[in-house]
Amino acid sequence: MKAMTIRDFGGPEAFELSELPKPEVKPGHVLVQVAATSVNTIDMMIRQMGKDLPFAPALPAVLGMDFAGTVVAIGDGVTEYAVGDEVYGCAGGLGELQGTLAEYMLADARLIARKPKNLSMREAAALPLVGITAFEALTRAGTAKGQRVLVHGGAGGVGHIAVQLARHFGADVYATGGADEQLSMIEKLGAAGINYKTESVTDYVAKHTDGAGFDVIFDTVGGANLINSFDAAALNGQIATTVSLLELDLSMAHFKGLSLHVVFMLIPMIHDHGRAVHGQILGELANIVEAGGLRPVVDEHHFGLSDAGKAHERLASGQAMGKVVVEI
Amino acid sequence: MKAMTIRDFGGPEAFELSELPKPEVKPGHVLVQVAATSVNTIDMMIRQMGKDLPFAPALPAVLGMDFAGTVVAIGDGVTEYAVGDEVYGCAGGLGELQGTLAEYMLADARLIARKPKNLSMREAAALPLVGITAFEALTRAGTAKGQRVLVHGGAGGVGHIAVQLARHFGADVYATGGADEQLSMIEKLGAAGINYKTESVTDYVAKHTDGAGFDVIFDTVGGANLINSFDAAALNGQIATTVSLLELDLSMAHFKGLSLHVVFMLIPMIHDHGRAVHGQILGELANIVEAGGLRPVVDEHHFGLSDAGKAHERLASGQAMGKVVVEI
């Protein structure tokens, strides 16, 4: 089969088109003919800095985690799927798991679900990693009807899904962005936009919450921005983030009695821990998508398998509006 | 009425016996004849460093938060209590709220509950602050049947209640202590004792969890000890703490996908936010106590109102086994 591989970790030029043996199906797995895969920041991090990441794949490697495709073979013990089923998931591209930049991939059946019927392969491939991340963040933070929810980075890959899911959960949603295009996208998705470059935390907390703070904050920017999240949180507020690789002053979290939830959605793949939960979440997301409550936004640029490096460059440019997808 | 007051923040000698007007009952409040009050670390902090704490009372002040006593007058709008009811709560000693080191105190009816029938006034006064803290920590962390729960400081005021509550919730409980007397108390309360001075985190995680880590950790020591909690936690583990006044490296929380819940139980008193929840928790704790699932341990030393300074010294000495109580 055709696949894009890297021999060494490095820039987007590291990809090369290769011919690899088609994987054989294993117990508990399905073999999928990949129709599309989307690019996530973590794919770029592994490509660039894989030698510093304990969960990076051995070289040469096929990268890529998200996919949508069609089941072509069923492993022993798998009863939920049949050949011909259209499925989607986030199931490869690290450790010993072959990635999605290939014509075929082996996927642990617990990590996947049926593709939402009303999405194209291109759209469905955009959803798994960001959808699972947003779902986990908002549910661990106990997002509920009537709450005020702030999403930092509301036009990003994870953020634009989180805005829609928080609305689906019945919350009043606010989201930050730093450019007109981002704020316009946030408002189209049903949230009030906040320009973090021109509005201070104190200002937007006063404007949108009468100074009380937000009940739930999903900080998809994370890192040093977490201080802004602490500052914007209500008493006993809930903060979820995807990035906490830093030393942080927790005094404000103390006096406000906050909860901080760190979402690291690779854990089931890396540690084979809780994989079935990811399949269940993808099943729930498919229901929400089919009910009209959620739709991934896909960047207008099209890429084929041999353009994987260009797709990485597109995401790195910061110019993409929505997820960057590669069609195989 | 008689009360112990402080004119200036300072050492335990700051207390003096005074005569103050008996408070008049207010709407939404009850007037309580105080039978007993227990000493918490926060009382000592306010006495010593009150001028640096924004929520400290104005001087001269009556300190003390926890109480058990008898209702002697009912304010407008209070329907749950009658004169003669025995009640307990954590309802004074900061901001504009007069403390419990007095013959009478005014208590917001939302902050109190009926005293557990099978506890003496002396025992009931030991429970509110530590009981609410432990209940909030374990419930926010989602403590459930069959989980492995680690309590850091399991023989302390909050810790010895948390050990019993976690057992009541059906968890397998482990608790750290640093001396034989503490470990013996932990084991009497139904938990496995861990001597943190002689056992490393790696050792006790291997011994008690086969290396997987604890599902829930309640770190009543907090601060720099939080790193040990991150280290001892399972993937996607839940950590609750009462102390997070520091800069902390959150990298381990990132890669393990942890949740951190900071419990600052003074919020309802300081900010008049969520007070009814404290009354509800005290009601639930009374049920658990009456069903035999929980009993506060009270230090053997007895103190009267005029011994308040000595009671503070007893807690500060680290020699008390159980809560230090003052009988009025």
XYZ file of C-alpha atoms in Angstrom:
656
model
C 0.000 0.000 0.000
C 1.040 3.628 -0.372
C 1.938 5.562 2.760
C 3.725 8.773 3.702
C 6.612 7.945 6.022
C 9.355 9.820 7.824
C 12.856 8.346 8.223
C 13.949 11.058 10.663
C 12.136 13.554 12.851
C 12.276 17.027 11.344
C 10.514 19.624 9.195
C 7.602 19.060 6.804
C 10.094 18.001 4.103
C 10.742 14.816 6.137
C 7.749 13.071 4.542
C 8.330 10.711 1.621
C 5.903 8.574 -0.327
C 6.649 4.887 0.317
C 5.318 1.453 -0.448
C 4.579 -0.593 2.693
C 2.983 -3.991 3.241
C -0.747 -3.762 3.914
C -1.317 -4.502 7.639
C -2.942 -7.808 8.567
C -5.970 -7.704 10.814
C -5.470 -8.695 14.468
C -7.860 -9.835 17.217
C -9.845 -6.921 18.647
C -9.008 -4.770 15.614
C -10.460 -3.821 12.264
C -8.574 -3.069 9.064
C -9.722 0.222 7.598
C -9.277 1.631 4.122
C -8.509 5.231 4.995
C -10.477 7.855 3.057
C -9.272 10.953 4.893
C -7.124 12.028 7.853
C -6.854 15.400 9.573
C -3.748 17.099 10.903
C -3.503 17.948 14.604
C -0.878 19.994 16.426
C 0.353 16.842 18.137
C 1.170 15.321 14.714
C 3.422 18.301 14.006
C 5.032 18.028 17.442
C 5.808 14.349 16.923
C 7.179 15.000 13.418
C 9.420 17.802 14.702
C 10.424 16.738 18.219
C 9.663 13.033 18.249
C 13.039 12.090 19.664
C 12.174 13.984 22.874
C 8.723 12.419 23.243
C 8.629 9.008 24.944
C 5.444 8.062 23.081
C 6.739 8.879 19.569
C 6.735 6.012 17.057
C 9.899 4.140 16.067
C 11.434 5.214 12.723
C 10.653 4.923 9.895
C 7.129 5.909 10.931
C 3.704 6.575 9.465
C 2.250 9.592 11.309
C -1.372 10.737 11.642
C -4.002 9.943 14.270
C -7.453 10.928 13.009
C -9.171 9.045 10.216
C -12.452 8.265 8.511
C -12.729 5.251 6.259
C -14.324 1.919 5.445
C -13.885 -1.400 7.244
C -12.319 -4.009 4.953
C -11.489 -6.807 7.440
C -12.631 -7.780 10.943
C -10.404 -9.268 13.637
C -11.382 -12.070 16.032
C -13.621 -10.922 18.853
C -14.972 -7.845 17.068
C -18.753 -8.063 16.822
C -19.826 -4.416 16.499
C -18.613 -3.879 12.922
C -18.966 -5.528 9.514
C -16.990 -5.182 6.288
C -18.241 -2.086 4.462
C -19.078 -0.075 7.603
C -17.997 3.544 7.491
C -16.135 4.371 10.680
C -14.032 7.142 12.222
C -11.601 7.396 15.086
C -8.268 8.532 16.527
C -6.245 5.377 16.640
C -2.652 5.594 15.432
C 0.477 7.611 14.845
C 2.306 6.991 18.114
C 4.114 4.228 19.935
C 3.570 0.948 18.099
C 0.385 2.159 16.399
C 0.805 2.829 12.660
C -0.582 6.195 11.618
C -3.294 7.262 9.223
C -1.238 8.733 6.359
C -1.613 5.434 4.476
C -4.120 3.597 2.320
C -4.875 1.128 5.117
C -4.580 1.146 8.874
C -5.252 -1.263 11.693
C -7.505 0.260 14.367
C -8.302 -1.037 17.856
C -12.087 -1.515 17.610
C -12.541 0.110 21.066
C -11.117 3.405 19.751
C -13.567 3.888 16.866
C -17.269 4.377 16.137
C -19.621 4.562 13.174
C -19.061 7.682 11.109
C -21.821 10.308 11.466
C -24.114 9.694 8.474
C -24.479 13.353 7.562
C -20.735 14.063 7.333
C -18.473 13.427 4.376
C -15.316 11.373 4.959
C -13.414 14.658 4.772
C -15.523 16.180 7.569
C -15.619 13.050 9.714
C -11.822 12.783 9.663
C -11.668 16.295 11.140
C -13.552 15.377 14.290
C -12.107 12.539 16.430
C -9.119 14.043 18.325
C -10.625 17.502 18.795
C -14.103 16.121 19.472
C -12.968 13.678 22.138
C -10.798 16.387 23.725
C -13.627 18.926 23.868
C -16.145 16.358 25.100
C -13.811 15.151 27.858
C -12.956 18.709 28.946
C -16.544 19.922 29.127
C -17.890 16.811 30.832
C -15.075 16.568 33.406
C -15.767 20.235 34.186
C -19.441 19.365 34.708
C -20.768 21.734 32.029
C -24.508 22.137 32.545
C -27.506 24.016 31.257
C -27.588 27.718 32.072
C -23.925 27.970 33.036
C -21.636 30.605 31.632
C -18.853 28.837 29.728
C -15.747 30.569 28.376
C -13.670 28.863 25.676
C -10.172 30.280 25.207
C -9.204 29.865 21.547
C -12.757 29.382 20.328
C -11.875 29.381 16.615
C -9.168 26.707 16.927
C -9.407 23.011 16.158
C -10.496 21.988 19.644
C -12.112 25.335 20.470
C -14.607 25.468 17.613
C -15.912 22.030 18.579
C -16.025 23.010 22.277
C -18.109 26.115 21.512
C -20.714 23.983 19.725
C -20.729 21.219 22.350
C -21.097 23.709 25.223
C -24.074 25.211 23.371
C -25.455 21.692 22.890
C -25.144 21.157 26.681
C -27.309 24.253 27.186
C -24.641 26.700 28.343
C -24.281 30.378 27.493
C -21.010 30.376 25.596
C -18.304 33.033 25.263
C -15.080 32.497 23.352
C -11.835 34.354 22.801
C -10.098 34.993 19.518
C -7.492 37.485 18.361
C -8.583 38.413 14.807
C -11.774 39.475 13.043
C -12.009 36.212 11.071
C -11.790 34.168 14.288
C -14.372 36.298 16.090
C -16.681 36.061 13.121
C -16.376 32.244 13.122
C -17.033 32.154 16.902
C -20.181 34.201 16.483
C -21.403 32.022 13.608
C -21.031 29.020 15.923
C -23.349 30.672 18.458
C -20.997 32.165 21.047
C -20.244 35.747 22.041
C -16.784 36.664 20.767
C -14.149 38.261 22.999
C -11.065 39.845 21.428
C -8.332 38.967 23.929
C -6.000 41.495 22.294
C -8.238 44.483 23.037
C -10.354 43.392 26.049
C -8.822 42.770 29.497
C -9.961 39.836 31.629
C -11.433 42.273 34.159
C -13.370 44.014 31.389
C -14.918 40.941 29.841
C -15.689 39.340 33.228
C -17.515 42.560 34.163
C -19.289 42.783 30.806
C -20.479 39.183 30.515
C -20.813 38.012 34.153
C -21.323 41.189 36.201
C -17.948 40.493 37.784
C -18.934 37.059 39.119
C -16.722 35.095 36.714
C -17.401 32.126 34.432
C -18.658 28.812 35.828
C -16.623 26.726 33.379
C -13.553 27.723 31.394
C -12.033 25.502 28.746
C -8.570 26.880 28.102
C -7.453 25.341 24.791
C -4.492 27.750 24.777
C -3.305 26.655 28.239
C 0.213 27.173 29.596
C 0.729 30.736 30.819
C -2.811 31.620 29.716
C -4.082 29.551 32.662
C -3.528 32.610 34.874
C -6.117 34.433 32.776
C -8.448 31.476 33.257
C -7.993 31.562 37.047
C -8.666 35.285 36.910
C -11.839 34.862 34.832
C -13.267 31.982 36.899
C -16.173 32.204 39.336
C -15.813 31.049 42.949
C -15.575 27.229 42.870
C -15.274 27.471 39.084
C -14.123 24.606 36.876
C -11.196 25.000 34.494
C -10.195 22.448 31.883
C -7.071 22.717 29.767
C -5.098 20.744 27.225
C -1.698 22.234 28.122
C -0.182 22.430 31.612
C 3.530 21.952 30.902
C 4.752 24.733 33.186
C 5.296 26.010 36.711
C 2.252 27.958 37.758
C 1.269 30.079 40.769
C -1.792 28.342 42.225
C -2.661 30.997 44.860
C -5.686 32.252 42.949
C -6.912 28.666 42.528
C -6.653 28.379 46.326
C -8.632 31.464 47.303
C -11.313 30.823 44.669
C -11.539 27.088 45.452
C -11.120 26.137 41.778
C -10.880 22.771 40.053
C -8.350 22.256 37.254
C -8.799 19.349 34.844
C -5.944 18.501 32.496
C -7.080 16.675 29.370
C -4.341 14.589 27.730
C -6.373 12.624 25.215
C -3.477 10.411 24.059
C -3.547 8.405 27.317
C -5.788 5.596 25.984
C -3.537 5.142 22.943
C -0.235 5.438 24.815
C -1.112 3.360 27.872
C -3.941 1.131 26.567
C -6.009 2.614 29.420
C -9.697 3.464 28.987
C -9.796 2.913 25.224
C -13.458 1.921 25.217
C -14.363 5.354 26.600
C -13.028 6.953 23.413
C -15.195 4.722 21.251
C -18.219 5.617 23.413
C -17.502 9.338 23.156
C -17.216 9.085 19.349
C -20.578 7.300 19.343
C -22.135 10.138 21.359
C -20.529 12.755 19.139
C -21.972 11.014 16.068
C -25.443 11.250 17.633
C -24.970 14.961 18.359
C -23.702 15.584 14.812
C -26.647 13.692 13.295
C -29.075 15.684 15.480
C -27.591 18.898 14.061
C -25.821 20.004 17.256
C -22.258 19.862 15.969
C -20.353 20.103 12.705
C -16.582 20.342 12.263
C -15.337 23.239 10.162
C -12.882 22.106 7.487
C -10.283 24.417 5.927
C -10.901 25.188 2.263
C -7.526 23.868 1.056
C -7.449 20.311 -0.295
C -4.453 17.986 0.071
C -3.765 14.475 -1.181
C -1.609 11.801 0.480
C 1.592 13.010 -1.163
C 0.881 16.583 0.069
C 1.131 15.618 3.773
C 4.047 18.035 4.278
C 2.054 20.864 2.704
C -0.905 20.038 4.965
C 1.407 20.331 8.001
C 2.660 23.667 6.670
C -0.913 24.871 6.241
C -1.729 24.123 9.897
C 1.574 25.664 11.056
C 0.842 28.860 9.105
C -2.020 29.795 11.405
C -3.986 30.767 8.273
C -6.259 27.716 8.180
C -9.873 28.396 9.148
C -11.003 25.025 10.466
C -9.310 21.656 10.405
C -6.724 20.761 7.760
C -7.629 17.469 6.077
C -5.669 15.120 3.809
C -7.671 12.904 1.464
C -6.021 9.571 0.689
C -22.185 37.819 77.882
C -18.677 36.496 78.428
C -16.409 36.187 75.410
C -12.720 35.781 74.678
C -11.547 38.660 72.527
C -8.329 39.821 70.935
C -7.456 43.535 70.723
C -4.454 42.909 68.449
C -3.368 40.042 66.212
C -0.568 38.072 67.842
C 0.393 35.054 69.981
C -1.930 32.957 72.146
C -1.505 35.524 74.953
C -3.574 37.959 72.862
C -6.821 36.521 74.226
C -8.582 38.284 77.097
C -11.832 37.519 78.847
C -14.346 40.310 78.115
C -17.964 41.220 78.697
C -19.839 41.915 75.449
C -23.484 42.648 74.682
C -25.431 39.515 73.807
C -26.141 39.590 70.028
C -29.706 40.235 68.896
C -31.254 37.793 66.485
C -31.555 38.883 62.830
C -33.705 37.707 59.898
C -32.426 34.426 58.461
C -30.385 33.744 61.603
C -30.669 31.914 64.892
C -29.152 32.910 68.223
C -27.244 29.996 69.716
C -26.055 29.439 73.283
C -22.638 27.973 72.547
C -21.786 24.783 74.453
C -18.463 23.996 72.791
C -16.152 25.189 70.002
C -13.176 23.477 68.399
C -9.901 25.027 67.294
C -8.846 24.852 63.656
C -5.534 25.823 62.067
C -7.274 28.717 60.325
C -8.229 30.179 63.757
C -4.546 30.244 64.699
C -3.617 31.777 61.346
C -6.176 34.566 61.777
C -5.046 35.194 65.397
C -1.395 35.407 64.348
C -1.474 36.927 60.854
C -4.900 38.500 60.676
C -3.607 41.832 59.435
C -2.376 40.104 56.251
C -5.640 38.243 55.615
C -8.359 40.202 53.798
C -11.101 38.128 55.444
C -9.888 38.613 59.049
C -12.369 40.217 61.467
C -12.102 43.840 62.565
C -10.519 44.349 66.029
C -11.399 43.795 68.811
C -12.602 40.403 67.585
C -14.140 37.192 68.860
C -12.439 34.309 67.025
C -13.606 30.718 66.537
C -15.623 29.127 63.712
C -16.924 25.711 64.791
C -19.624 25.338 67.410
C -22.275 23.096 68.924
C -25.007 24.578 71.055
C -28.696 25.226 71.657
C -31.011 27.584 69.762
C -32.357 30.312 72.073
C -33.969 32.686 69.545
C -35.234 32.452 65.965
C -34.974 35.201 63.345
C -37.649 36.115 60.815
C -37.865 33.721 57.909
C -36.266 30.770 59.697
C -38.665 27.838 59.705
C -36.380 24.809 60.102
C -35.441 25.361 63.752
C -37.190 25.971 67.079
C -35.955 27.255 70.421
C -34.310 24.388 72.284
C -32.965 22.613 69.149
C -29.404 21.349 69.443
C -27.450 22.464 66.392
C -23.901 22.597 65.060
C -22.090 24.515 62.370
C -19.136 26.553 61.165
C -20.497 30.060 61.069
C -18.279 32.797 62.518
C -14.841 34.132 63.348
C -14.100 36.077 60.169
C -15.171 39.216 58.364
C -18.249 40.635 60.064
C -19.237 37.299 61.599
C -18.674 37.143 65.371
C -16.810 34.005 66.447
C -17.678 31.109 68.711
C -15.463 31.838 71.745
C -18.482 33.416 73.486
C -21.554 32.396 75.409
C -23.838 33.324 72.521
C -23.429 33.663 68.779
C -25.579 34.604 65.847
C -25.506 31.970 63.113
C -26.812 32.189 59.527
C -29.410 29.403 59.530
C -28.161 28.196 56.125
C -24.752 27.363 57.604
C -25.970 25.014 60.348
C -27.781 21.709 60.880
C -29.210 19.614 63.707
C -26.459 18.166 65.892
C -25.936 14.408 65.450
C -27.951 12.823 68.282
C -25.272 10.361 69.296
C -22.521 12.955 69.754
C -21.870 15.079 72.835
C -21.659 18.851 72.378
C -17.897 18.462 72.773
C -17.730 15.943 69.909
C -20.194 17.762 67.665
C -18.191 20.998 67.933
C -15.172 19.098 66.569
C -16.826 18.190 63.285
C -18.125 21.112 61.133
C -15.070 22.697 59.470
C -13.124 19.452 59.041
C -16.238 17.475 58.120
C -17.382 19.900 55.436
C -13.827 20.101 54.066
C -13.412 16.328 53.833
C -16.898 15.839 52.372
C -16.349 18.511 49.727
C -12.904 17.156 48.803
C -14.007 13.541 48.443
C -17.214 14.332 46.558
C -15.612 16.832 44.164
C -13.004 14.124 43.450
C -15.835 11.693 42.672
C -14.853 9.148 45.346
C -16.690 5.895 44.641
C -16.999 2.325 45.797
C -14.008 0.122 45.096
C -11.612 2.961 44.350
C -8.205 3.218 45.962
C -8.127 6.446 47.961
C -4.986 7.904 49.551
C -5.296 10.510 52.324
C -2.142 12.482 53.042
C -2.125 13.406 56.756
C -4.669 10.773 57.745
C -4.386 11.389 61.503
C -4.935 15.154 61.267
C -8.117 17.119 61.903
C -9.370 16.937 58.314
C -7.547 13.689 57.516
C -9.079 11.499 60.228
C -12.568 12.498 59.061
C -11.631 11.947 55.399
C -10.383 8.424 56.133
C -13.733 7.510 57.704
C -15.816 9.196 54.991
C -13.860 7.521 52.191
C -14.500 4.166 53.903
C -18.163 5.114 54.196
C -18.218 5.795 50.415
C -16.943 2.237 49.880
C -13.337 2.991 48.960
C -10.203 1.091 49.940
C -8.400 3.679 52.027
C -4.695 4.297 52.581
C -3.334 7.163 54.672
C 0.036 8.662 55.464
C 1.382 9.605 58.885
C 4.842 10.222 60.279
C 4.736 8.697 63.771
C 3.622 5.432 65.365
C 0.729 7.085 67.226
C -0.607 8.564 63.972
C -0.288 5.287 62.069
C -2.008 3.470 64.905
C -4.909 5.961 64.797
C -5.136 5.598 60.978
C -5.353 1.829 61.279
C -8.015 2.039 64.003
C -10.083 4.180 61.624
C -9.950 1.413 59.018
C -7.208 2.513 56.612
C -3.811 1.028 55.776
C -1.108 3.241 57.287
C 1.846 4.505 55.256
C 4.840 6.024 57.047
C 5.877 8.818 54.689
C 9.197 9.176 56.544
C 10.347 5.646 55.768
C 8.395 4.664 52.593
C 8.982 6.360 49.232
C 6.072 7.224 46.948
C 7.328 4.677 44.414
C 7.447 2.003 47.109
C 3.950 2.517 48.462
C 2.419 2.933 45.002
C 3.993 -0.411 44.048
C 2.951 -2.081 47.303
C -0.688 -0.929 47.412
C -1.597 -0.397 43.716
C 0.804 -2.644 41.754
C 2.293 0.549 40.363
C -0.970 1.827 38.859
C -1.396 4.702 41.332
C -4.334 5.833 43.468
C -7.668 6.801 41.885
C -8.301 9.606 44.389
C -5.814 11.447 46.593
C -6.892 13.896 49.258
C -3.771 15.870 50.147
C -4.564 17.579 53.471
C -0.876 18.558 53.743
C -0.864 20.265 50.348
C 1.692 22.829 49.195
C 4.949 21.209 48.103
C 3.526 17.796 49.022
C 1.293 18.066 45.946
C 4.199 16.781 43.857
C 4.037 13.547 45.862
C 0.310 13.412 45.137
C 0.874 13.859 41.389
C 3.487 11.101 41.614
C 1.150 8.723 43.480
C -1.887 9.331 41.247
C -3.257 6.920 38.646
C -3.762 7.990 35.033
C -6.729 10.419 35.005
C -6.583 10.423 38.814
C -8.353 12.977 40.991
C -6.453 15.052 43.561
C -8.089 17.275 46.152
C -6.165 19.579 48.445
C -6.748 22.275 51.042
C -3.503 24.150 50.395
C -2.251 25.374 47.015
C -0.507 28.635 47.928
C 2.577 28.050 45.800
C 4.130 27.843 42.353
C 4.008 24.270 41.197
C 5.331 22.321 38.195
C 2.207 20.906 36.513
C 3.992 18.731 33.907
C 3.135 15.492 35.685
C -0.516 16.591 35.914
C -0.371 17.082 32.122
C 1.018 13.701 31.127
C -1.213 11.818 33.585
C -4.317 13.867 32.665
C -5.067 14.641 36.329
C -7.751 16.771 37.963
C -6.843 19.037 40.886
C -9.611 20.310 43.182
C -8.755 23.047 45.664
C -11.068 23.117 48.672
C -11.258 26.501 50.406
C -14.181 25.956 52.742
C -14.346 29.555 53.994
C -15.811 30.776 50.664
C -19.472 30.583 51.792
C -18.713 32.585 54.946
C -16.422 35.137 53.284
C -18.441 35.741 50.120
C -21.987 34.703 51.174
C -21.807 32.261 48.247
C -23.305 28.746 48.478
C -24.046 28.882 52.214
C -26.998 26.501 51.974
C -24.671 23.802 50.644
C -22.773 23.841 53.963
C -25.990 23.331 55.929
C -26.901 20.433 53.609
C -23.485 18.810 54.015
C -23.746 19.083 57.829
C -27.166 17.416 57.585
C -25.668 14.554 55.560
C -22.735 14.242 57.945
C -25.170 14.008 60.881
C -26.919 11.106 59.120
C -23.609 9.323 58.542
C -22.573 9.887 62.181
C -25.910 8.570 63.454
C -25.604 5.505 61.197
C -22.224 4.762 62.793
C -20.101 5.641 59.761
C -18.205 8.582 61.233
C -17.071 9.883 64.620
C -14.697 12.769 65.273
C -11.763 12.023 67.549
C -11.390 14.599 70.323
C -8.105 15.298 72.092
C -8.076 14.238 75.764
C -7.236 17.719 77.123
C -10.152 19.821 78.369
C -10.269 23.622 78.078
C -12.781 26.211 79.302
C -13.584 29.576 77.666
C -10.821 31.411 79.549
C -8.282 28.756 78.378
C -8.682 29.642 74.681
C -4.995 30.598 74.433
C -3.961 27.274 75.951
C -6.225 25.441 73.506
C -4.468 27.229 70.622
C -1.105 26.235 72.131
C -2.241 22.627 72.379
C -3.108 22.515 68.679
C 0.141 24.305 67.764
C 2.196 21.791 69.776
C 1.398 18.994 67.316
C 0.847 16.735 70.352
C -2.964 16.685 70.217
C -4.453 13.385 69.059
C -7.778 14.476 67.583
C -9.503 17.832 67.617
C -8.867 20.382 70.386
C -12.163 21.535 71.906
C -13.052 24.447 74.214
C -16.164 24.059 76.369
C -17.941 27.327 77.129
